[in-house]
CSV table of C-alpha atoms in Angstrom, one decimal:
chain,number,residue,atom,x,y,z
A,1,MET,CA,38.0,-25.9,-30.3
A,2,GLU,CA,40.7,-23.7,-31.8
A,3,ASN,CA,38.1,-21.4,-33.3
A,4,SER,CA,36.5,-20.7,-29.9
A,5,LEU,CA,36.4,-17.1,-28.9
A,6,PHE,CA,36.3,-17.9,-25.2
A,7,SER,CA,39.0,-20.5,-24.7
A,8,LYS,CA,41.9,-18.0,-24.7
A,9,PRO,CA,40.2,-15.6,-22.4
A,10,ARG,CA,39.4,-18.5,-20.1
A,11,ASP,CA,43.0,-19.5,-19.9
A,12,LEU,CA,44.1,-16.0,-19.2
A,13,PHE,CA,42.4,-16.0,-16.0
A,14,LEU,CA,43.8,-19.1,-14.6
A,15,ASP,CA,44.9,-18.2,-11.0
A,16,VAL,CA,48.6,-18.5,-11.7
A,17,VAL,CA,51.2,-16.0,-10.4
A,18,ASN,CA,53.3,-15.0,-13.4
A,19,PRO,CA,55.2,-11.7,-13.5
A,20,ARG,CA,54.6,-11.7,-17.3
A,21,ASP,CA,50.8,-11.4,-16.7
A,22,TYR,CA,51.4,-8.4,-14.4
A,23,VAL,CA,48.8,-5.7,-15.4
A,24,GLN,CA,49.8,-2.2,-14.7
A,25,ILE,CA,47.0,-0.3,-12.9
A,26,ASP,CA,47.5,3.1,-11.5
A,27,SER,CA,47.1,2.2,-7.9
A,28,VAL,CA,49.2,-1.0,-8.2
A,29,SER,CA,51.8,0.8,-10.2
A,30,HIS,CA,52.1,3.3,-7.4
A,31,MET,CA,52.5,0.6,-4.9
A,32,TYR,CA,55.1,-1.2,-7.0
A,33,GLN,CA,57.1,2.0,-7.4
A,34,SER,CA,57.0,2.6,-3.7
A,35,LEU,CA,58.3,-0.9,-3.2
A,36,LYS,CA,61.1,-0.5,-5.6
A,37,ASN,CA,62.1,2.7,-4.0
A,38,SER,CA,62.1,1.2,-0.5
A,39,VAL,CA,64.3,-1.7,-1.8
A,40,GLN,CA,66.9,0.9,-2.9
A,41,LYS,CA,67.0,2.4,0.6
A,42,PRO,CA,69.2,1.0,3.3
A,43,LEU,CA,66.3,-0.7,5.1
A,44,LYS,CA,66.5,-3.8,7.1
A,45,MET,CA,63.1,-5.2,6.3
A,46,ILE,CA,60.1,-4.3,4.1
A,47,LEU,CA,56.7,-5.6,4.9
A,48,LEU,CA,54.1,-6.0,2.2
A,49,PHE,CA,50.8,-6.9,3.7
A,50,GLY,CA,47.1,-7.1,2.6
A,51,LYS,CA,44.2,-9.4,2.4
A,52,PRO,CA,44.5,-12.6,0.4
A,53,GLY,CA,44.1,-12.0,-3.4
A,54,THR,CA,45.1,-8.3,-3.3
A,55,GLY,CA,48.2,-8.9,-5.4
A,56,LYS,CA,51.0,-9.3,-2.9
A,57,SER,CA,52.5,-12.4,-4.5
A,58,MET,CA,52.2,-10.8,-7.9
A,59,LEU,CA,54.1,-7.8,-6.8
A,60,LEU,CA,56.7,-9.9,-5.1
A,61,HIS,CA,57.2,-11.9,-8.2
A,62,LYS,CA,57.3,-8.8,-10.4
A,63,LEU,CA,59.9,-7.4,-8.0
A,64,HIS,CA,61.9,-10.5,-8.2
A,65,HIS,CA,61.6,-10.5,-12.0
A,66,ASP,CA,62.9,-6.9,-12.3
A,67,LEU,CA,65.6,-6.9,-9.6
A,68,SER,CA,67.1,-10.2,-10.5
A,69,LYS,CA,68.5,-8.5,-13.6
A,70,HIS,CA,70.7,-6.2,-11.6
A,71,GLN,CA,71.5,-7.8,-8.2
A,72,LYS,CA,71.4,-10.9,-6.1
A,73,VAL,CA,67.7,-11.7,-5.3
A,74,LEU,CA,66.4,-14.9,-3.9
A,75,MET,CA,62.7,-15.7,-3.9
A,76,PHE,CA,61.0,-18.1,-1.4
A,77,ASP,CA,57.5,-18.4,-2.7
A,78,ILE,CA,57.1,-21.7,-0.8
A,79,PRO,CA,58.2,-21.3,2.8
A,80,ILE,CA,60.9,-23.5,4.2
A,81,VAL,CA,59.8,-24.0,7.7
A,82,ASP,CA,62.8,-26.0,8.9
A,83,GLU,CA,65.4,-23.6,10.4
A,84,ASP,CA,68.4,-25.7,9.4
A,85,ASP,CA,67.2,-26.1,5.9
A,86,PHE,CA,66.2,-22.4,5.6
A,87,LEU,CA,69.7,-21.3,6.6
A,88,ARG,CA,71.5,-23.9,4.5
A,89,VAL,CA,69.5,-22.9,1.3
A,90,LEU,CA,70.3,-19.2,2.1
A,91,ALA,CA,74.0,-20.0,2.5
A,92,GLN,CA,74.1,-22.1,-0.7
A,93,ARG,CA,72.1,-19.9,-3.0
A,94,ILE,CA,73.2,-16.5,-1.9
A,95,PHE,CA,76.8,-17.1,-0.7
A,96,GLY,CA,77.5,-20.2,-2.7
A,97,HIS,CA,78.6,-22.2,0.4
A,98,SER,CA,77.4,-25.6,1.2
A,99,PRO,CA,78.6,-26.6,4.7
A,100,ARG,CA,78.6,-30.2,5.6
A,101,GLU,CA,78.2,-29.5,9.4
A,102,VAL,CA,75.0,-28.3,11.1
A,103,MET,CA,74.1,-24.9,10.0
A,104,THR,CA,73.7,-22.6,13.0
A,105,LEU,CA,72.9,-18.9,13.0
A,106,THR,CA,76.4,-18.1,14.1
A,107,ARG,CA,77.9,-20.2,11.3
A,108,PHE,CA,75.6,-18.6,8.7
A,109,LEU,CA,76.6,-15.1,9.8
A,110,GLU,CA,80.3,-16.1,9.6
A,111,ILE,CA,79.7,-17.3,6.0
A,112,ALA,CA,77.8,-14.0,5.2
A,113,GLU,CA,80.6,-11.9,6.6
A,114,ALA,CA,83.2,-13.8,4.5
A,115,VAL,CA,81.4,-13.0,1.2
A,116,SER,CA,80.9,-9.3,0.3
A,117,TYR,CA,78.6,-8.0,-2.5
A,118,PRO,CA,78.3,-4.4,-3.7
A,119,ASP,CA,74.6,-4.5,-3.0
A,120,VAL,CA,73.1,-6.2,-0.1
A,121,PRO,CA,71.5,-9.4,-1.3
A,122,ILE,CA,67.6,-9.3,-1.2
A,123,VAL,CA,65.5,-12.2,-0.1
A,124,LEU,CA,61.8,-12.2,-0.8
A,125,LEU,CA,59.7,-14.3,1.5
A,126,ASP,CA,56.1,-14.9,0.4
A,127,GLU,CA,53.5,-16.1,3.0
A,128,ALA,CA,55.7,-15.3,5.9
A,129,GLN,CA,53.0,-16.0,8.3
A,130,LEU,CA,53.8,-19.7,7.8
A,131,TYR,CA,57.2,-19.3,9.4
A,132,SER,CA,57.7,-20.2,13.0
A,133,SER,CA,58.4,-17.6,15.6
A,134,SER,CA,61.9,-19.0,16.2
A,135,LEU,CA,62.8,-18.8,12.5
A,136,MET,CA,61.3,-15.3,12.3
A,137,GLU,CA,63.6,-14.3,15.2
A,138,LYS,CA,66.6,-15.6,13.3
A,139,ILE,CA,65.5,-13.7,10.1
A,140,ARG,CA,65.4,-10.5,12.3
A,141,LEU,CA,68.9,-11.2,13.6
A,142,ILE,CA,70.2,-11.8,10.0
A,143,SER,CA,68.6,-8.4,8.8
A,144,ASP,CA,70.0,-6.7,11.9
A,145,ALA,CA,73.5,-7.9,10.8
A,146,ARG,CA,72.8,-6.4,7.5
A,147,ALA,CA,73.9,-9.6,5.8
A,148,ILE,CA,70.6,-9.9,3.9
A,149,LYS,CA,67.7,-7.5,3.1
A,150,PHE,CA,64.3,-9.2,3.5
A,151,VAL,CA,61.0,-8.3,1.8
A,152,ILE,CA,58.3,-10.3,3.3
A,153,THR,CA,54.6,-10.5,2.6
A,154,LEU,CA,51.9,-11.2,5.2
A,155,HIS,CA,48.2,-11.8,5.1
A,156,LYS,CA,46.4,-9.1,7.0
A,157,THR,CA,44.6,-10.9,9.8
A,158,ASP,CA,44.4,-10.2,13.5
A,159,LYS,CA,46.8,-13.1,14.2
A,160,GLU,CA,49.2,-12.1,11.5
A,161,ASP,CA,49.2,-8.5,12.8
A,162,VAL,CA,50.3,-9.9,16.1
A,163,ILE,CA,53.2,-11.6,14.4
A,164,ALA,CA,54.0,-8.4,12.6
A,165,LYS,CA,54.1,-6.6,15.9
A,166,GLU,CA,56.2,-9.2,17.7
A,167,HIS,CA,58.9,-9.7,15.1
A,168,PHE,CA,59.0,-6.7,12.7
A,169,GLN,CA,57.3,-3.6,14.2
A,170,THR,CA,60.4,-2.1,15.6
A,171,ARG,CA,62.6,-3.2,12.8
A,172,ILE,CA,60.6,-2.6,9.6
A,173,TRP,CA,61.3,0.7,8.1
A,174,GLU,CA,58.8,0.5,5.4
A,175,SER,CA,55.4,-1.2,5.2
A,176,ILE,CA,53.1,-1.2,2.2
A,177,GLU,CA,49.5,-2.2,2.4
A,178,LEU,CA,47.7,-3.6,-0.6
A,179,GLN,CA,43.9,-3.2,-1.0
A,180,ASN,CA,41.1,-4.6,-3.2
A,181,ALA,CA,40.4,-2.9,-6.4
A,182,SER,CA,37.5,-0.6,-7.2
A,183,ALA,CA,35.1,-1.2,-10.1
A,184,GLU,CA,37.0,1.0,-12.4
A,185,GLU,CA,40.4,-0.5,-11.5
A,186,LEU,CA,38.9,-4.0,-11.9
A,187,LYS,CA,37.6,-3.0,-15.3
A,188,VAL,CA,41.0,-1.7,-16.3
A,189,TYR,CA,42.7,-4.8,-15.0
A,190,VAL,CA,40.3,-7.2,-16.9
A,191,GLN,CA,40.4,-5.2,-20.2
A,192,LYS,CA,44.2,-4.7,-20.1
A,193,LYS,CA,44.7,-8.4,-19.6
A,194,LEU,CA,42.4,-9.3,-22.4
A,195,LEU,CA,43.7,-6.7,-24.8
A,196,LYS,CA,47.3,-7.8,-23.9
A,197,ALA,CA,46.3,-11.2,-25.3
A,198,ASN,CA,44.5,-9.7,-28.3
A,199,CYS,CA,41.1,-10.7,-27.1
A,200,PHE,CA,39.4,-7.5,-28.4
A,201,ASP,CA,35.9,-8.9,-28.9
A,202,VAL,CA,35.7,-10.4,-25.5
A,203,ALA,CA,37.1,-7.1,-23.9
A,204,ASN,CA,34.4,-5.1,-25.6
A,205,MET,CA,31.7,-7.3,-24.0
A,206,PHE,CA,32.5,-5.9,-20.6
A,207,ASN,CA,30.3,-2.9,-19.8
A,208,ASP,CA,29.9,-0.9,-16.6
A,209,LYS,CA,26.9,-2.9,-15.4
A,210,ASN,CA,28.9,-6.1,-15.8
A,211,MET,CA,31.8,-4.7,-13.9
A,212,LYS,CA,29.6,-3.5,-11.1
A,213,LEU,CA,28.1,-6.9,-10.8
A,214,ILE,CA,31.6,-8.6,-10.9
A,215,THR,CA,32.9,-6.2,-8.3
A,216,SER,CA,30.1,-6.7,-6.0
A,217,LEU,CA,30.6,-10.4,-6.2
A,218,THR,CA,34.4,-10.4,-5.8
A,219,LYS,CA,34.6,-7.2,-3.7
A,220,GLY,CA,37.5,-6.2,-6.0
A,221,ASN,CA,39.6,-9.1,-5.0
A,222,TYR,CA,41.9,-10.0,-7.9
A,223,ARG,CA,42.1,-13.6,-7.1
A,224,ASP,CA,38.4,-14.0,-6.8
A,225,THR,CA,37.9,-12.0,-10.1
A,226,ASN,CA,40.4,-14.3,-11.8
A,227,LYS,CA,38.4,-17.4,-10.6
A,228,LEU,CA,35.1,-15.9,-11.5
A,229,LEU,CA,36.2,-14.9,-15.0
A,230,PHE,CA,37.8,-18.3,-15.5
A,231,SER,CA,34.4,-19.9,-14.7
A,232,LEU,CA,32.5,-17.4,-16.7
A,233,PHE,CA,34.5,-18.0,-19.9
A,234,SER,CA,34.3,-21.7,-19.3
A,235,LEU,CA,30.5,-21.2,-19.3
A,236,TYR,CA,30.7,-19.1,-22.5
A,237,TYR,CA,32.9,-21.8,-24.0
A,238,TRP,CA,30.2,-24.4,-23.2
A,239,TYR,CA,27.4,-22.3,-24.6
A,240,GLU,CA,29.4,-21.6,-27.7
A,241,GLN,CA,29.9,-25.3,-28.3
A,242,ASN,CA,26.3,-26.3,-27.4
A,243,HIS,CA,24.0,-23.3,-27.8
A,244,PRO,CA,25.8,-20.6,-29.7
A,245,THR,CA,22.6,-18.8,-30.4
A,246,LEU,CA,22.1,-17.9,-26.7
A,247,ILE,CA,25.4,-15.8,-26.7
A,248,LYS,CA,25.0,-12.1,-27.1
A,249,TYR,CA,28.3,-10.5,-28.1
A,250,ASN,CA,27.5,-6.8,-27.1
A,251,ALA,CA,27.4,-7.6,-23.3
A,252,LEU,CA,28.0,-10.3,-20.8
A,253,LYS,CA,24.9,-12.0,-19.4
A,254,SER,CA,24.3,-11.2,-15.8
A,255,LYS,CA,22.6,-14.6,-15.4
A,256,TRP,CA,25.8,-16.4,-16.6
A,257,ILE,CA,28.0,-14.1,-14.3
A,258,GLU,CA,25.9,-15.2,-11.4
A,259,MET,CA,26.1,-18.8,-12.5
A,260,ALA,CA,29.9,-18.6,-12.6
A,261,ALA,CA,29.8,-17.0,-9.1
A,262,ILE,CA,27.7,-19.9,-7.9
A,263,HIS,CA,30.2,-22.3,-9.4
A,264,THR,CA,33.2,-20.6,-7.8
A,265,GLY,CA,31.5,-20.4,-4.4
A,266,LEU,CA,31.1,-16.6,-4.4
A,267,ILE,CA,27.4,-17.1,-4.3
A,268,ARG,CA,26.0,-19.7,-2.0
A,269,ALA,CA,23.0,-21.3,-3.7
Q,1,MET,CA,33.8,-29.8,-16.2
Q,2,LEU,CA,30.9,-27.5,-15.7
Q,3,ASP,CA,27.5,-29.0,-15.0
Q,4,ILE,CA,25.4,-26.4,-16.7
Q,5,ARG,CA,22.0,-27.9,-15.9
Q,6,ASN,CA,22.8,-28.1,-12.2
Q,7,LEU,CA,24.2,-24.5,-12.3
Q,8,GLU,CA,21.0,-23.2,-14.0
Q,9,ARG,CA,18.9,-24.9,-11.4
Q,10,ARG,CA,21.0,-23.5,-8.5
Q,11,TRP,CA,20.9,-20.1,-10.2
Q,12,LEU,CA,17.0,-20.2,-10.3
Q,13,LYS,CA,17.0,-21.2,-6.6
Q,14,TYR,CA,19.4,-18.3,-5.8
Q,15,LYS,CA,17.2,-15.8,-7.7
Q,16,ILE,CA,14.1,-17.0,-5.9
Q,17,LYS,CA,15.9,-16.6,-2.6
Q,18,SER,CA,17.2,-13.1,-3.6
Q,19,TYR,CA,13.7,-11.9,-4.6
Q,20,ALA,CA,12.1,-13.5,-1.5
Q,21,PRO,CA,12.6,-10.6,0.7
Q,22,TYR,CA,11.0,-8.3,-1.7
Q,23,ILE,CA,8.1,-10.6,-2.4
Q,24,GLY,CA,7.8,-11.0,1.4
Q,25,ALA,CA,7.8,-7.3,1.9
Q,26,VAL,CA,5.1,-6.8,-0.8
Q,27,PHE,CA,3.2,-9.7,0.7
Q,28,LEU,CA,3.5,-8.1,4.2
Q,29,LEU,CA,2.5,-4.7,2.8
Q,30,LEU,CA,-0.6,-6.2,1.2
Q,31,ILE,CA,-1.5,-8.0,4.5
Q,32,SER,CA,-1.0,-4.8,6.4
Q,33,LEU,CA,-3.2,-2.9,4.0
Q,34,THR,CA,-5.9,-5.4,4.1
Q,35,VAL,CA,-5.7,-5.5,8.0
Q,36,ALA,CA,-5.8,-1.7,8.0
Q,37,LEU,CA,-8.8,-1.7,5.7
Q,38,SER,CA,-10.7,-4.3,7.7
Q,39,LEU,CA,-9.8,-2.4,10.9
Q,40,SER,CA,-11.2,0.8,9.3
Q,41,HIS,CA,-14.3,-1.1,8.3
Q,42,ASP,CA,-14.7,-2.4,11.9
Q,43,SER,CA,-14.3,1.1,13.2
Q,44,ASP,CA,-17.1,2.3,10.9
Q,45,ALA,CA,-19.3,-0.6,11.6
Q,46,PRO,CA,-20.5,0.7,15.0
Q,47,LYS,CA,-21.3,4.0,13.4
Q,48,THR,CA,-23.4,2.4,10.7
Q,49,ALA,CA,-25.0,0.2,13.4
Q,50,MET,CA,-25.8,3.2,15.4
Q,51,ALA,CA,-27.1,4.9,12.3
Q,52,LYS,CA,-29.2,1.8,11.6
Q,53,GLU,CA,-30.5,1.4,15.1
Q,54,PRO,CA,-32.8,4.4,15.1
Q,55,LEU,CA,-34.1,3.2,11.8
Q,56,GLU,CA,-34.8,-0.2,13.2
Q,57,SER,CA,-36.3,1.2,16.3
Q,58,SER,CA,-38.4,3.5,14.3
Q,59,ALA,CA,-39.4,0.7,12.2
Q,60,LYS,CA,-40.2,-1.3,15.3
Q,61,THR,CA,-42.2,1.6,16.7
Q,62,THR,CA,-44.1,2.0,13.4
Q,63,VAL,CA,-45.4,-1.6,13.6
Q,64,PRO,CA,-47.7,-0.9,16.5
Q,65,LYS,CA,-48.7,2.2,14.9
Q,66,SER,CA,-49.8,0.4,11.8
Q,67,ASP,CA,-51.7,-2.1,14.2
Q,68,GLU,CA,-53.3,0.9,15.7
Q,69,THR,CA,-54.3,2.3,12.4
Q,70,GLN,CA,-55.7,-1.2,11.6
Q,71,ASP,CA,-57.8,-0.9,14.8
Q,72,ILE,CA,-59.0,2.5,13.7
Q,73,LEU,CA,-59.6,1.2,10.2
Q,74,GLU,CA,-62.3,-1.1,11.4
Q,75,PRO,CA,-64.5,1.7,12.8
Q,76,SER,CA,-63.6,3.8,9.8
Q,77,MET,CA,-65.3,1.2,7.6
Q,78,ASP,CA,-68.4,1.3,9.7
Q,79,PHE,CA,-68.2,5.0,9.8
Q,80,VAL,CA,-68.2,5.2,6.0
Q,81,GLN,CA,-71.1,2.9,5.8
Q,82,SER,CA,-72.9,5.0,8.4
Q,83,PHE,CA,-72.0,8.2,6.6
Q,84,GLN,CA,-73.4,6.9,3.4
Q,85,THR,CA,-76.7,6.2,5.1
Q,86,SER,CA,-76.8,9.5,6.8
Q,87,LEU,CA,-75.6,11.6,3.9
Q,88,PRO,CA,-78.9,12.8,2.5
Q,89,GLN,CA,-80.3,13.9,5.9
Q,90,THR,CA,-77.3,15.8,7.3
Q,91,PRO,CA,-75.2,17.3,4.6
Q,92,ILE,CA,-73.0,19.5,6.9
Q,93,ALA,CA,-72.2,16.5,9.1
Q,94,ALA,CA,-71.6,14.3,6.2
Q,95,ALA,CA,-69.1,16.8,4.7
Q,96,SER,CA,-67.2,17.1,8.0
Q,97,THR,CA,-67.1,13.2,8.4
Q,98,ALA,CA,-66.0,12.9,4.8
Q,99,GLN,CA,-63.1,15.3,5.6
Q,100,ASN,CA,-62.2,13.3,8.7
Q,101,THR,CA,-62.2,10.0,6.9
Q,102,LYS,CA,-60.2,11.1,3.8
Q,103,PRO,CA,-56.7,10.7,5.3
Q,104,LEU,CA,-57.6,7.4,6.8
Q,105,GLN,CA,-58.8,6.0,3.5
Q,106,GLN,CA,-55.7,7.4,1.8
Q,107,SER,CA,-53.3,5.8,4.2
Q,108,ILE,CA,-55.0,2.3,3.9
Q,109,PRO,CA,-55.3,0.3,0.8
Q,110,ALA,CA,-58.9,-0.2,-0.1
Q,111,THR,CA,-58.4,-4.0,-0.5
Q,112,LYS,CA,-56.9,-4.3,3.0
Q,113,VAL,CA,-59.9,-2.5,4.5
Q,114,LEU,CA,-62.3,-4.7,2.8
Q,115,ASN,CA,-60.6,-8.0,3.7
Q,116,VAL,CA,-60.0,-7.2,7.3
Q,117,PRO,CA,-62.3,-9.5,9.3
Q,118,GLU,CA,-64.1,-8.3,12.3
Q,119,SER,CA,-62.5,-9.3,15.5
Q,120,PRO,CA,-63.8,-9.1,19.1
Q,121,SER,CA,-60.8,-7.2,20.2
Q,122,ILE,CA,-61.6,-4.3,17.9
Q,123,LYS,CA,-63.5,-1.6,19.7
Q,124,ALA,CA,-67.0,-1.0,18.5
Q,125,PRO,CA,-67.2,2.0,16.2
Q,126,PRO,CA,-68.6,5.2,17.7
Q,127,PRO,CA,-72.3,5.5,17.0
Q,128,ALA,CA,-73.1,6.6,13.6
Q,129,ILE,CA,-74.3,10.1,13.1
Q,130,SER,CA,-78.0,10.0,13.1
Q,131,PRO,CA,-80.6,12.8,12.5
Q,132,LEU,CA,-81.4,12.8,16.3
Q,133,SER,CA,-77.8,13.5,17.3
Q,134,GLY,CA,-77.5,16.2,14.7
Q,135,ASP,CA,-77.4,18.9,17.3
Q,136,LYS,CA,-74.1,17.8,18.6
Q,137,SER,CA,-72.6,17.8,15.2
Q,138,LEU,CA,-74.1,21.2,14.5
Q,139,SER,CA,-72.8,22.6,17.7
Q,140,LEU,CA,-69.3,21.5,16.8
Q,141,ASN,CA,-69.5,23.3,13.5
Q,142,ARG,CA,-71.1,26.5,14.9
Q,143,ASN,CA,-68.1,28.6,15.4
Q,144,GLU,CA,-66.9,27.8,11.9
Q,145,SER,CA,-70.4,28.7,10.5
Q,146,LYS,CA,-70.4,32.0,12.3
Q,147,ILE,CA,-67.4,33.1,10.3
Q,148,ASP,CA,-69.1,31.7,7.2
Q,149,ILE,CA,-72.4,33.3,7.8
Q,150,GLU,CA,-70.9,36.8,8.3
Q,151,SER,CA,-69.3,36.4,4.9
Q,152,VAL,CA,-72.6,35.3,3.4
Q,153,GLU,CA,-74.4,38.2,4.9
Q,154,ARG,CA,-71.7,40.6,3.5
Q,155,ARG,CA,-72.2,39.0,0.1
Q,156,PHE,CA,-76.0,39.3,0.5
Q,157,LYS,CA,-75.7,43.0,1.2
Q,158,GLU,CA,-73.5,43.5,-1.9
Q,159,THR,CA,-75.6,41.3,-4.2
Q,160,SER,CA,-79.2,41.3,-2.8
Q,161,ASN,CA,-79.5,37.8,-3.9
Q,162,SER,CA,-82.7,36.2,-2.6
Q,163,ASN,CA,-81.2,32.7,-2.5
Q,164,LEU,CA,-78.5,34.0,-0.2
Q,165,GLY,CA,-81.2,35.8,2.0
Q,166,LEU,CA,-83.1,32.5,2.2
Q,167,PHE,CA,-79.9,30.7,3.3
Q,168,ILE,CA,-79.2,33.2,5.9
Q,169,ALA,CA,-82.7,33.2,7.2
Q,170,ARG,CA,-82.8,29.4,7.4
Q,171,TYR,CA,-79.4,29.4,9.2
Q,172,HIS,CA,-80.5,31.9,11.8
Q,173,TYR,CA,-83.7,30.0,12.3
Q,174,ASP,CA,-82.0,26.7,12.8
Q,175,HIS,CA,-79.6,28.4,15.3
Q,176,GLY,CA,-82.5,29.8,17.3
Q,177,ASN,CA,-81.8,33.3,16.3
Q,178,TYR,CA,-85.4,34.1,15.4
Q,179,SER,CA,-85.3,37.9,15.1
Q,180,GLU,CA,-82.4,37.6,12.6
Q,181,ALA,CA,-84.4,34.8,10.8
Q,182,TYR,CA,-87.3,37.1,10.8
Q,183,ASN,CA,-85.3,40.0,9.3
Q,184,PHE,CA,-83.6,38.1,6.5
Q,185,SER,CA,-86.7,36.2,5.6
Q,186,LEU,CA,-88.5,39.5,5.3
Q,187,LYS,CA,-85.8,41.0,3.1
Q,188,THR,CA,-85.9,37.8,1.0
Q,189,ASN,CA,-89.7,38.1,0.5
Q,190,ASN,CA,-89.2,41.7,-0.5
Q,191,LEU,CA,-86.6,40.6,-3.2
Q,192,ASN,CA,-88.7,37.7,-4.3
Q,193,ASN,CA,-92.2,37.0,-2.9
Q,194,LYS,CA,-92.6,33.6,-4.5
Q,195,ILE,CA,-90.2,31.7,-2.4
Q,196,ASP,CA,-92.3,29.3,-0.3
Q,197,GLU,CA,-89.7,28.4,2.3
Q,198,SER,CA,-88.9,32.2,3.0
Q,199,TRP,CA,-92.5,32.8,3.9
Q,200,ILE,CA,-92.7,29.7,6.1
Q,201,ILE,CA,-89.4,30.8,8.0
Q,202,PHE,CA,-90.8,34.2,8.4
Q,203,ALA,CA,-94.1,32.8,9.9
Q,204,LYS,CA,-92.3,30.4,12.2
Q,205,SER,CA,-90.0,33.2,13.3
Q,206,LEU,CA,-93.0,35.3,14.2
Q,207,VAL,CA,-94.5,32.4,16.3
Q,208,LYS,CA,-91.1,31.9,18.0
Q,209,LEU,CA,-91.0,35.6,18.8
Q,210,GLY,CA,-94.5,35.4,20.2
Q,211,ARG,CA,-96.3,37.1,17.4
Q,212,VAL,CA,-98.6,34.2,16.6
Q,213,GLU,CA,-101.5,36.3,15.2
Q,214,GLN,CA,-99.2,38.2,12.8
Q,215,ALA,CA,-97.9,34.8,11.7
Q,216,LYS,CA,-101.4,33.4,11.0
Q,217,LYS,CA,-102.3,36.6,9.2
Q,218,THR,CA,-99.2,36.5,7.1
Q,219,LEU,CA,-99.7,32.8,6.2
Q,220,GLN,CA,-103.3,33.3,5.3
Q,221,LEU,CA,-102.4,36.2,3.0
Q,222,TYR,CA,-99.6,34.0,1.4
Q,223,ILE,CA,-101.9,31.0,1.0
Q,224,SER,CA,-104.5,33.1,-0.7
Q,225,ASP,CA,-101.9,34.3,-3.1
Q,226,SER,CA,-99.9,31.1,-3.7
Q,227,ASN,CA,-102.0,28.1,-2.5
Q,228,SER,CA,-99.0,26.8,-0.8
Q,229,GLU,CA,-99.6,23.3,0.9
Q,230,SER,CA,-96.6,23.7,3.2
Q,231,ALA,CA,-97.9,27.2,4.3
Q,232,ARG,CA,-101.4,25.7,4.9
Q,233,SER,CA,-100.1,22.8,7.0
Q,234,LEU,CA,-98.0,25.2,9.0
Q,235,LEU,CA,-101.0,27.5,9.6
Q,236,ASP,CA,-103.0,24.4,10.7
Q,237,SER,CA,-100.4,23.3,13.2
Q,238,ILE,CA,-100.2,26.8,14.6
Q,239,GLU,CA,-103.9,27.0,15.0
Q,240,GLN,CA,-104.0,23.6,16.6
Q,241,GLY,CA,-101.1,24.6,18.8
Q,242,SER,CA,-98.9,21.8,17.7
Q,243,PHE,CA,-96.2,24.3,16.6
Q,244,LYS,CA,-95.1,26.7,19.3
């Protein structure tokens, strides 16, 4: 199993958000630089939105990874839906205060006012569409008081657009939209990821035809691409173990790409 | 864990589904082509039927004609038989009837003609040409003979052939033109005085012209010179008054 050519590439495409796996692509790099610049500005809120799988969480994690070296940054990748818990966690992890009494908004703002930082602390909220309207209203009030700067991510749906309008539209000073990748961007993403892990042989198996097929199946969605390639390399791994003569190392088999798409649900068959 | 067999089966199903629209399109195209071809054939069919109809109708119309020809064939058979019997007596009439029967005999196979039984529905053949009814057949050929006899007379003038002179004299005598018969028989006798028939025509023409005595005298002179039996019998009949 350790001699397998495809086990390592397979594990690379596990759908896990890890800032170390961040792959620098031109368009994404531009987005990330914009995000970093926005964070440096005296903005109350920054909205990062896009369809699921366009890389919002990855950017947020990358931002957290980079900013945490210089300033106070708190990341909420799993939403805390209870208002009291949310405020209590914020008070404890940003301002180091653990009140025994019930945490109200007024009390939280008193604690924030008592503690002063050279830079405004940043809180990153992933999957903000899961927060209640009441809690989102409190987040708005906290950002208005300039106690905390929030960077939030939202799925781009009709419903979530409504939420964005209701709670953030008048207050957000910067919004960044992420989109699906093109075939070229996806090829760069896949090959950079493989080369970064020293999977040169496997990276060379991807030709333009393969990438067109993969892009047409995943529509350039990074999450779907990761899932597809994980299934694909699982297939290759199986054939490598059972029918190694069937593997051609100069290109990926379209049939196996489609079989992987069937397995991941991208093709209904 | 991947179920490769199941995946391959699902992939095959997927490929069949994905190609189904193209297969369907090709199938529809083939059907439309065949329908179009059949429609075009149908549209051509009336034309061919129309084209065939006249043929069929003409074929139908020819059937009674063949029946008619069969009806005609029966008498033609008898006619040939009658022609054969009358041939030596009336050569001119026989020739004309032979010309008339030729196309009929060509159009009908000989075996058919011979095997056709006589039926009561078939009309009786016209009466066979007999020596008695020879006048009618001669009168029919007269106009044609006029043209012919003029050419023969022209040839006679050019060649002075006694045989042609005899032929012309005989012709005019048969046609009642006794003065011309007299003239040509006289010319023939001058060219050749040993032709028995020319002297007889000469004598007969004289009798017909009312010059009986000159006829008798001429015959007597000729009999004395040639001892012709036919001239003698003619002289006897003139003297007895049986030839007028």
